[in-house]
Coordinates of C-alpha atoms in Angstrom, one line a residue:
Chain A
M77 CA 8.1 -14.7 -20.6
F78 CA 5.4 -12.3 -21.2
D79 CA 3.7 -10.6 -24.1
L80 CA 2.8 -6.9 -23.9
K81 CA 0.6 -7.0 -27.0
L82 CA -2.8 -6.4 -25.5
Y83 CA -2.4 -5.3 -21.8
L84 CA -5.5 -4.7 -19.7
V85 CA -5.2 -2.3 -16.8
T86 CA -8.2 -2.4 -14.5
D87 CA -10.0 0.6 -13.2
R88 CA -12.8 0.4 -10.7
P89 CA -14.6 3.7 -11.5
L90 CA -14.4 2.9 -15.2
S91 CA -15.9 -0.6 -14.7
L92 CA -19.4 0.9 -14.4
G93 CA -20.2 -0.9 -11.1
R94 CA -19.5 -4.4 -12.6
D95 CA -17.3 -7.0 -10.9
I96 CA -13.6 -6.5 -11.8
A97 CA -13.0 -10.3 -11.7
W98 CA -15.8 -10.7 -14.3
I99 CA -14.3 -8.0 -16.6
V100 CA -10.9 -9.6 -16.3
E101 CA -12.2 -13.1 -17.1
E102 CA -14.2 -11.9 -20.1
A103 CA -11.1 -10.0 -21.3
A104 CA -9.0 -13.2 -20.8
K105 CA -11.5 -15.1 -23.0
G106 CA -11.2 -12.3 -25.5
G107 CA -7.4 -12.7 -25.7
V108 CA -5.7 -10.0 -23.6
T109 CA -2.1 -11.0 -23.1
M110 CA -1.4 -9.4 -19.7
V111 CA -3.5 -8.0 -16.9
Q112 CA -2.6 -5.3 -14.4
L113 CA -4.8 -4.9 -11.3
R114 CA -4.9 -1.3 -10.2
E115 CA -6.8 -0.3 -7.1
K116 CA -6.5 3.0 -5.4
D117 CA -9.1 3.1 -2.7
C118 CA -9.8 -0.4 -1.4
S119 CA -8.5 -1.9 1.8
T120 CA -5.3 -4.0 1.7
R121 CA -7.3 -7.1 2.5
E122 CA -9.8 -6.5 -0.3
F123 CA -6.9 -5.8 -2.7
V124 CA -5.2 -9.1 -1.7
D125 CA -8.4 -11.1 -1.9
L126 CA -9.1 -9.7 -5.4
A127 CA -5.6 -10.4 -6.5
C128 CA -5.9 -14.0 -5.4
R129 CA -9.2 -14.4 -7.3
L130 CA -7.7 -12.9 -10.5
K131 CA -4.6 -15.1 -10.2
D132 CA -6.7 -18.2 -10.0
K133 CA -8.8 -17.2 -13.0
L134 CA -5.8 -16.1 -15.2
K135 CA -3.7 -19.2 -14.5
V136 CA -6.2 -21.1 -16.6
Y137 CA -5.4 -18.8 -19.6
N138 CA -1.7 -18.6 -18.8
I139 CA -1.9 -14.8 -18.6
P140 CA 0.5 -13.0 -16.2
L141 CA -1.0 -10.9 -13.5
I142 CA 0.7 -7.6 -12.5
I143 CA -0.1 -5.5 -9.5
N144 CA 0.0 -1.7 -9.7
D145 CA 2.2 -0.1 -7.1
R146 CA 1.6 -2.4 -4.1
I147 CA 4.5 -4.7 -3.6
D148 CA 3.0 -6.0 -0.4
V149 CA -0.1 -7.1 -2.3
A150 CA 2.0 -8.7 -5.0
L151 CA 4.0 -10.7 -2.4
A152 CA 0.8 -11.7 -0.5
A153 CA -0.9 -13.0 -3.6
D154 CA 2.3 -14.3 -5.2
V155 CA 1.5 -12.9 -8.6
D156 CA 3.8 -12.5 -11.6
G157 CA 5.0 -8.9 -10.9
V158 CA 4.3 -5.3 -10.3
H159 CA 4.0 -2.1 -12.3
I160 CA 5.5 0.9 -10.6
G161 CA 5.2 4.6 -11.4
Q162 CA 7.7 7.4 -10.7
S163 CA 6.0 8.2 -7.4
D164 CA 5.8 4.6 -6.3
M165 CA 8.6 2.5 -4.7
P166 CA 12.0 3.3 -6.1
Y167 CA 12.9 0.6 -8.6
H168 CA 16.0 -0.8 -6.9
I169 CA 14.2 -1.3 -3.6
A170 CA 11.3 -2.9 -5.4
R171 CA 13.7 -5.3 -7.2
K172 CA 15.4 -6.1 -3.9
I173 CA 12.1 -7.0 -2.2
L174 CA 10.6 -8.9 -5.1
G175 CA 13.7 -10.8 -6.3
K176 CA 15.0 -11.2 -9.9
D177 CA 12.3 -13.6 -11.1
K178 CA 9.3 -11.2 -10.8
I179 CA 8.3 -8.9 -13.7
I180 CA 8.8 -5.2 -12.9
G181 CA 7.3 -2.6 -15.3
L182 CA 8.1 1.1 -14.9
S183 CA 6.1 4.0 -16.1
V184 CA 8.1 6.7 -18.0
E185 CA 6.6 10.1 -18.5
T186 CA 9.5 12.0 -20.1
M187 CA 12.4 11.2 -22.5
K188 CA 14.7 11.7 -19.5
Q189 CA 12.9 9.0 -17.6
V190 CA 13.3 6.7 -20.6
E191 CA 17.1 7.3 -20.5
E192 CA 17.1 6.6 -16.7
A193 CA 15.1 3.4 -17.3
N194 CA 17.8 2.3 -19.7
L195 CA 20.2 2.1 -16.8
L196 CA 17.9 -0.2 -14.8
D197 CA 17.1 -3.9 -15.5
V198 CA 13.3 -3.3 -15.6
D199 CA 11.4 -5.9 -17.6
Y200 CA 9.4 -3.3 -19.6
I201 CA 8.5 0.3 -19.6
G202 CA 5.0 1.9 -19.8
I203 CA 5.0 5.0 -22.1
S204 CA 2.5 7.1 -20.2
P205 CA 0.4 8.8 -21.5
V206 CA 0.4 8.5 -25.3
F207 CA -2.8 10.5 -25.7
S208 CA -4.5 12.7 -23.1
T209 CA -7.1 10.8 -21.1
P210 CA -9.3 11.4 -18.0
T211 CA -7.9 8.2 -16.4
K212 CA -4.4 9.6 -15.6
T213 CA -4.5 13.0 -14.1
D214 CA -1.1 13.4 -12.6
T215 CA 1.0 12.9 -15.7
F216 CA 3.2 14.9 -18.0
K217 CA 2.4 16.1 -21.5
P218 CA 1.2 13.2 -23.7
F219 CA 4.0 11.6 -25.9
G220 CA 1.8 11.3 -29.0
I221 CA 2.7 8.9 -31.8
E222 CA 5.9 10.8 -32.6
G223 CA 6.9 10.6 -29.0
V224 CA 6.4 6.8 -29.0
K225 CA 8.7 6.6 -32.0
K226 CA 11.4 8.6 -30.2
V227 CA 11.1 6.4 -27.1
M228 CA 11.4 3.2 -29.2
E229 CA 14.5 4.6 -30.9
I230 CA 16.4 4.9 -27.6
S231 CA 14.7 2.4 -25.2
K232 CA 16.6 -0.8 -24.4
H233 CA 13.4 -2.3 -22.9
P234 CA 10.2 -3.6 -24.5
A235 CA 7.5 -1.0 -24.1
V236 CA 3.8 -0.8 -23.8
A237 CA 2.0 2.5 -24.4
I238 CA -1.0 3.7 -22.3
G239 CA -3.5 6.5 -22.4
G240 CA -6.5 7.0 -24.7
I241 CA -5.8 3.9 -26.8
N242 CA -8.7 2.2 -28.6
T243 CA -9.5 0.7 -32.0
S244 CA -9.1 4.0 -33.7
N245 CA -5.4 4.5 -32.9
A246 CA -4.1 1.1 -31.7
I247 CA -2.3 0.3 -35.0
D248 CA -0.5 3.6 -35.0
I249 CA 1.1 2.6 -31.7
F250 CA 2.5 -0.6 -33.2
N251 CA 3.6 1.2 -36.3
A252 CA 5.5 3.6 -34.0
G253 CA 7.5 0.5 -32.8
A254 CA 5.8 -0.2 -29.4
D255 CA 5.5 -3.8 -28.3
G256 CA 2.0 -3.4 -27.0
I257 CA -1.0 -1.3 -26.1
A258 CA -2.3 -1.0 -22.5
V259 CA -6.0 -0.2 -22.4
V260 CA -8.3 0.8 -19.6
S261 CA -11.7 2.1 -20.6
A262 CA -11.6 0.4 -24.1
I263 CA -12.2 -2.8 -22.2
C264 CA -13.3 -1.9 -18.7
S265 CA -16.1 0.4 -19.9
A266 CA -17.1 -1.8 -22.9
E267 CA -20.6 -3.2 -22.8
N268 CA -19.0 -6.6 -23.8
P269 CA -15.4 -6.7 -22.5
K270 CA -14.7 -10.1 -24.3
L271 CA -15.9 -8.7 -27.6
A272 CA -13.9 -5.5 -27.1
S273 CA -10.8 -7.5 -26.4
E274 CA -11.3 -9.7 -29.4
E275 CA -11.8 -6.7 -31.7
L276 CA -8.6 -5.1 -30.5
L277 CA -6.7 -8.4 -30.8
N278 CA -8.0 -9.1 -34.3
L279 CA -7.1 -5.5 -35.4
I280 CA -3.6 -5.9 -34.1
D281 CA -3.1 -9.4 -35.6
S282 CA -4.5 -8.4 -39.0
N283 CA -2.1 -5.5 -39.2
S284 CA 1.1 -7.2 -38.0
Chain B
M256 CA 12.0 -6.0 23.0
F257 CA 9.6 -3.1 22.9
D258 CA 7.7 -1.0 25.5
L259 CA 4.1 -0.1 24.7
K260 CA 3.8 2.4 27.6
L261 CA 3.5 5.6 25.6
Y262 CA 2.9 4.8 21.9
L263 CA 2.6 7.7 19.4
V264 CA 0.5 7.1 16.3
T265 CA 1.0 9.8 13.7
D266 CA -1.8 11.5 11.8
R267 CA -1.2 14.0 9.0
P268 CA -4.5 15.9 9.2
L269 CA -4.2 16.1 13.0
S270 CA -0.6 17.5 12.8
L271 CA -1.9 21.0 11.9
G272 CA 0.3 21.3 8.8
R273 CA 3.5 20.7 10.8
D274 CA 6.2 18.3 9.6
I275 CA 5.5 14.8 10.9
A276 CA 9.2 14.1 11.3
W277 CA 9.5 17.2 13.6
I278 CA 6.5 16.0 15.7
V279 CA 8.0 12.6 16.0
E280 CA 11.4 13.9 17.0
E281 CA 9.9 16.2 19.6
A282 CA 7.8 13.3 20.9
A283 CA 11.0 11.2 21.1
K284 CA 12.7 13.8 23.1
G285 CA 9.6 13.9 25.4
G286 CA 9.9 10.2 26.0
V287 CA 7.4 8.3 23.8
T288 CA 8.4 4.6 23.8
M289 CA 7.2 3.6 20.4
V290 CA 6.1 5.3 17.2
Q291 CA 3.7 4.1 14.5
L292 CA 3.8 6.0 11.2
R293 CA 0.3 6.0 9.7
E294 CA -0.3 7.6 6.3
K295 CA -3.4 7.1 4.2
D296 CA -3.1 9.4 1.2
C297 CA 0.5 9.9 0.3
S298 CA 2.4 8.2 -2.5
T299 CA 4.4 5.0 -1.8
R300 CA 7.6 6.9 -2.5
E301 CA 6.7 9.7 -0.1
F302 CA 5.7 7.1 2.5
V303 CA 9.0 5.2 2.2
D304 CA 11.1 8.4 2.3
L305 CA 9.3 9.6 5.5
A306 CA 9.7 6.1 7.1
C307 CA 13.5 6.2 6.3
R308 CA 13.8 9.7 7.8
L309 CA 11.9 8.7 11.0
K310 CA 13.9 5.5 11.3
D311 CA 17.2 7.5 11.3
K312 CA 15.8 10.0 13.9
L313 CA 14.4 7.3 16.2
K314 CA 17.5 5.1 16.1
V315 CA 19.3 7.8 18.2
Y316 CA 16.6 7.3 20.9
N317 CA 16.4 3.6 20.5
I318 CA 12.6 3.8 19.9
P319 CA 11.0 1.2 17.6
L320 CA 9.3 2.4 14.4
I321 CA 6.2 0.6 13.3
I322 CA 4.4 1.1 10.0
N323 CA 0.6 1.1 9.7
D324 CA -0.8 -1.4 7.2
R325 CA 1.9 -1.1 4.5
I326 CA 4.2 -4.1 4.7
D327 CA 5.9 -3.0 1.4
V328 CA 6.8 0.3 3.1
A329 CA 8.0 -1.6 6.2
L330 CA 10.2 -3.8 4.1
A331 CA 11.6 -0.9 2.0
A332 CA 12.6 1.2 5.0
D333 CA 13.5 -1.9 7.0
V334 CA 11.8 -0.7 10.2
D335 CA 11.0 -2.6 13.3
G336 CA 7.5 -3.8 12.4
V337 CA 4.0 -3.2 11.2
H338 CA 0.6 -2.6 12.8
I339 CA -2.3 -4.2 11.0
G340 CA -6.0 -3.8 11.3
Q341 CA -8.7 -6.3 10.6
S342 CA -9.1 -5.0 7.0
D343 CA -5.4 -5.0 6.3
M344 CA -3.2 -7.9 5.3
P345 CA -4.3 -11.2 7.0
Y346 CA -1.9 -11.8 9.9
H347 CA -0.5 -15.1 8.7
I348 CA 0.5 -13.7 5.3
A349 CA 2.0 -10.6 7.0
R350 CA 4.1 -12.8 9.3
K351 CA 5.2 -15.0 6.3
I352 CA 6.4 -11.9 4.4
L353 CA 8.0 -10.1 7.3
G354 CA 9.6 -13.1 9.0
K355 CA 9.7 -13.9 12.7
D356 CA 11.9 -11.1 13.9
K357 CA 9.7 -8.1 13.0
I358 CA 7.1 -6.8 15.5
I359 CA 3.5 -7.3 14.3
G360 CA 0.7 -5.6 16.2
L361 CA -3.0 -6.3 15.5
S362 CA -6.0 -4.1 16.2
V363 CA -8.9 -5.8 17.9
E364 CA -12.3 -4.2 17.8
T365 CA -14.4 -6.9 19.5
M366 CA -14.0 -9.5 22.3
K367 CA -14.3 -12.2 19.5
Q368 CA -11.2 -10.7 17.8
V369 CA -9.3 -10.7 21.1
E370 CA -10.0 -14.5 21.3
E371 CA -8.9 -14.9 17.7
A372 CA -5.7 -13.0 18.3
N373 CA -5.0 -15.4 21.2
L374 CA -4.5 -18.1 18.6
L375 CA -1.9 -16.0 16.7
D376 CA 1.7 -15.2 17.6
V377 CA 1.1 -11.5 17.3
D378 CA 3.5 -9.4 19.3
Y379 CA 0.8 -7.1 20.8
I380 CA -2.8 -6.2 20.3
G381 CA -4.2 -2.7 19.9
I382 CA -7.6 -2.3 21.8
S383 CA -9.5 0.0 19.4
P384 CA -11.2 2.2 20.2
V385 CA -11.3 2.7 24.0
F386 CA -13.3 5.9 23.7
S387 CA -15.1 7.3 20.7
T388 CA -12.9 9.6 18.7
P389 CA -13.1 11.5 15.4
T390 CA -9.8 9.9 14.3
K391 CA -11.2 6.3 13.7
T392 CA -14.4 6.3 11.8
D393 CA -14.8 2.7 10.7
T394 CA -14.6 1.0 14.1
F395 CA -17.0 -0.9 16.4
K396 CA -18.5 0.3 19.6
P397 CA -15.8 1.7 22.0
F398 CA -14.5 -0.8 24.6
G399 CA -14.6 1.7 27.5
I400 CA -12.6 1.1 30.6
E401 CA -14.7 -1.9 31.6
G402 CA -14.0 -3.4 28.1
V403 CA -10.3 -2.9 28.5
K404 CA -10.4 -4.8 31.8
K405 CA -12.3 -7.7 30.1
V406 CA -9.8 -7.8 27.3
M407 CA -6.8 -7.9 29.7
E408 CA -8.5 -10.7 31.6
I409 CA -8.4 -13.0 28.5
S410 CA -5.6 -11.6 26.3
K411 CA -2.5 -13.7 26.0
H412 CA -0.7 -10.7 24.4
P413 CA 0.5 -7.4 25.7
A414 CA -2.0 -4.7 24.8
V415 CA -2.0 -1.0 24.0
A416 CA -5.3 0.9 24.1
I417 CA -6.1 3.6 21.5
G418 CA -8.9 6.1 20.9
G419 CA -9.6 9.4 22.8
I420 CA -6.8 8.9 25.3
N421 CA -5.3 12.0 27.0
T422 CA -4.1 13.1 30.4
S423 CA -7.6 13.0 31.8
N424 CA -8.1 9.3 31.3
A425 CA -4.6 7.8 30.7
I426 CA -4.2 6.4 34.2
D427 CA -7.6 4.6 34.0
I428 CA -6.2 2.6 31.1
F429 CA -3.2 1.4 33.1
N430 CA -5.4 0.7 36.1
A431 CA -7.6 -1.5 33.8
G432 CA -4.5 -3.6 33.1
A433 CA -3.3 -2.4 29.7
D434 CA 0.4 -2.2 29.0
G435 CA 0.3 1.1 27.3
I436 CA -1.6 4.0 25.8
A437 CA -1.5 4.9 22.1
V438 CA -2.2 8.6 21.5
V439 CA -2.8 10.5 18.3
S440 CA -4.1 14.0 18.8
A441 CA -2.8 14.3 22.4
I442 CA 0.7 14.6 20.9
C443 CA 0.2 15.3 17.1
S444 CA -2.1 18.3 17.8
A445 CA -0.4 19.6 20.9
E446 CA 1.2 23.0 20.6
N447 CA 4.4 21.5 22.1
P448 CA 4.6 17.8 21.3
K449 CA 7.7 17.3 23.5
L450 CA 6.0 18.8 26.5
A451 CA 2.8 16.9 25.8
S452 CA 4.8 13.6 25.7
E453 CA 6.6 14.5 28.9
E454 CA 3.4 15.3 30.7
L455 CA 1.8 12.0 29.7
L456 CA 5.0 10.1 30.7
N457 CA 5.3 11.8 34.0
L458 CA 1.7 11.1 34.7
I459 CA 2.1 7.4 33.9
D460 CA 5.3 7.0 35.9
S461 CA 4.0 8.8 38.9
N462 CA 1.0 6.5 39.1
S463 CA 2.7 3.2 38.5

């Protein structure tokens, strides 16, 4: 099983030159419940090596590691699952390659895609983006809090929301019915990623 | 079995805006013996779709299709194999994921890497580059014709040479003992890719 509550998505440019493995470990100490490794520009070997390092670190905390897009990297490092977007591997092929035991998350960018996801046995959906953000540039109009509510009314899957989430709006996401928040810069760019994770977690727990 | 004799490696920027599937089919009509699909910047979905299209086209000509680097794409499209470089997936992991029946080619950039490849059950090696070329920017010093001779003296695997090969130097590569030539711009950038392939093939066959 997995817990979407506080889901860290890594981002190299937003990590301010710091080691991603260090950020992930600090975030793990601070209580993140899942980690997605997202790399867009490194070599396959570097990606696999980093995935293996993160897997070893996260095992200690019993936190699942998810790989963005790259099913080859997920297989090579034998991590817990993948997160795919609408322009990544088609879901049914990803499931066939990975088998039934791996976690597969799917990004949804429109209500139509939420309905389509309902017909698939994905493990969770990623509502993307909730708010506009410089991190994701190729996405549709942000869902907003009202959009998240609408998604949660019809989705058959657990959902994590992503895009511009931080301490100022995290609780709104949960109040809208989502199962978790995915954060990028709120942890990756924080001066103290452990403290930033703890603050988000405390905020969520004290409001649930 | 596969024949390295005239091995086309695709390149989107060098295709001058033309459809890669068209170039590959023309090259197949012209007699290329293998095709490697190499994509560096497209989405995974686009890569898989193109691989499936090429596979259907090449099946008619009984020409193997190899995917550069991306083992996930090779699995998704169920093609004949992959070609990996020294910064791609480590060979033993690639073999484990793909199984023993898929072709795996490995680029070698130094004599030391040729020796290392001798210890692996790769299906062929790619001697890269033979001549300097604007296509490959991250490689070691070119092998040159003398380098190809030295590689062929010690390699336990069949080998295809790549980098700056065209009608002016193709025969030298075979005379140095290589099993084939891999070409990029000589076909991808040719006004008539079918004719360019035929010319290379005729040249090779009339000198063997």
